C-alpha positions as a printed Julia matrix, in Angstrom:
108×3 Matrix{Float64}:
 18.13  -20.43  22.68
 17.62  -16.76  21.59
 21.97  -16.44  21.36
 22.79  -20.43  20.57
 21.23  -19.99  17.43
 21.07  -16.84  16.4
 25.56  -17.56  17.34
 24.77  -20.65  15.31
 22.93  -19.2   12.34
 26.3   -16.18  12.04
 29.43  -18.94  12.41
 27.29  -21.11   9.58
 27.09  -18.47   7.93
 30.66  -16.01   8.24
 32.42  -16.41   5.16
 33.84  -19.7    4.52
 37.52  -19.95   4.92
 39.76  -23.15   4.0
 39.79  -26.16   6.53
 43.25  -26.98   7.11
 44.95  -23.85   8.25
 45.03  -25.41  11.23
 47.18  -27.73  12.55
 44.48  -30.07  13.96
 42.36  -30.25  11.81
 41.5   -32.2    9.01
 39.75  -33.49   6.29
 36.26  -34.09   7.41
 36.08  -31.98  10.61
 33.82  -29.46   9.65
 31.04  -32.78   9.26
 32.05  -33.08  12.97
 31.32  -29.62  13.57
 28.09  -29.41  12.13
 27.16  -33.02  13.43
 27.9   -31.49  17.45
 26.35  -28.51  16.92
 23.46  -28.36  15.95
 23.47  -32.25  18.49
 23.1   -29.25  20.85
 21.49  -27.07  19.15
 18.45  -30.76  19.06
 18.76  -30.67  22.41
 19.06  -26.98  23.89
 15.1   -27.16  21.77
 14.12  -30.28  23.61
 14.7   -28.81  26.58
 13.57  -25.27  25.94
 10.0   -26.66  24.83
  9.97  -30.35  26.05
  6.32  -30.23  24.87
  6.71  -30.01  21.41
  6.1   -33.15  19.04
  9.47  -34.9   17.49
  7.26  -34.82  14.06
  7.39  -31.1   15.32
 10.61  -30.47  15.7
 12.48  -32.52  13.44
 10.04  -30.37  10.42
 11.83  -27.59  12.16
 15.24  -28.69  12.47
 15.02  -30.15   9.1
 13.91  -26.56   7.7
 16.62  -24.54   9.15
 19.25  -26.94   8.39
 17.95  -26.66   4.16
 17.78  -23.01   4.75
 20.95  -22.16   6.31
 22.58  -25.14   3.51
 20.42  -22.99   0.96
 21.95  -19.48   2.72
 25.28  -20.62   2.64
 25.63  -21.23  -1.31
 23.39  -18.41  -3.08
 25.42  -15.49  -0.19
 27.94  -15.84  -1.92
 31.45  -15.62   0.45
 33.28  -18.74  -0.19
 30.3   -21.16   1.71
 28.53  -23.64  -0.68
 25.3   -26.37   0.02
 26.57  -30.04   0.33
 24.0   -32.81   1.02
 27.0   -34.53   3.71
 26.24  -31.52   4.87
 22.26  -31.37   5.64
 23.04  -35.38   6.59
 25.43  -34.4    9.78
 23.04  -30.92  10.81
 20.25  -34.03  10.59
 22.33  -37.12  12.87
 23.19  -34.39  15.61
 19.7   -32.89  16.11
 18.38  -36.45  16.83
 22.0   -36.87  18.83
 20.52  -33.99  20.87
 16.76  -35.04  21.16
 17.98  -38.4   22.54
 20.77  -37.85  24.65
 18.41  -35.52  25.85
 15.74  -38.07  26.07
 17.63  -40.05  28.06
 18.63  -37.31  30.5
 15.06  -36.86  31.54
 14.28  -40.76  31.96
 17.41  -40.43  33.93
 16.76  -37.3   36.34
 12.71  -37.61  36.54
C-alpha cells in the first residue's frame, strides 16, 4: 500500500507532458487515468483498513486528491489544478470502495 501511494504521488506530481504524444491517446484520457488509479487506491486502501468507517475513508481520500491537485498547480511543472480531475478522483475512489465491498461480500 505505501509503495503504490508513493508511486501514485510521484506520477501525479511529476512534470507534465502533452496528452496527445502517442497514437492511442485522446482528449480526456487523463480523466480516465485519474478515475482508474484512484479506483485502485480506493480498493487497496479499503482492503488495508477494512474496519475504517466510510466517512473517514472518504475524508482521507478526498483530502489526498485535493492536496495533489493543489500541489500540481503550485509546483509550476506544467501541471495544473483541474476540477474535473478532482471529480474523476472522487468517482474512482468511490468505485474502488464499492468494488471492494462487493468482492468482500462474495468471498466471505
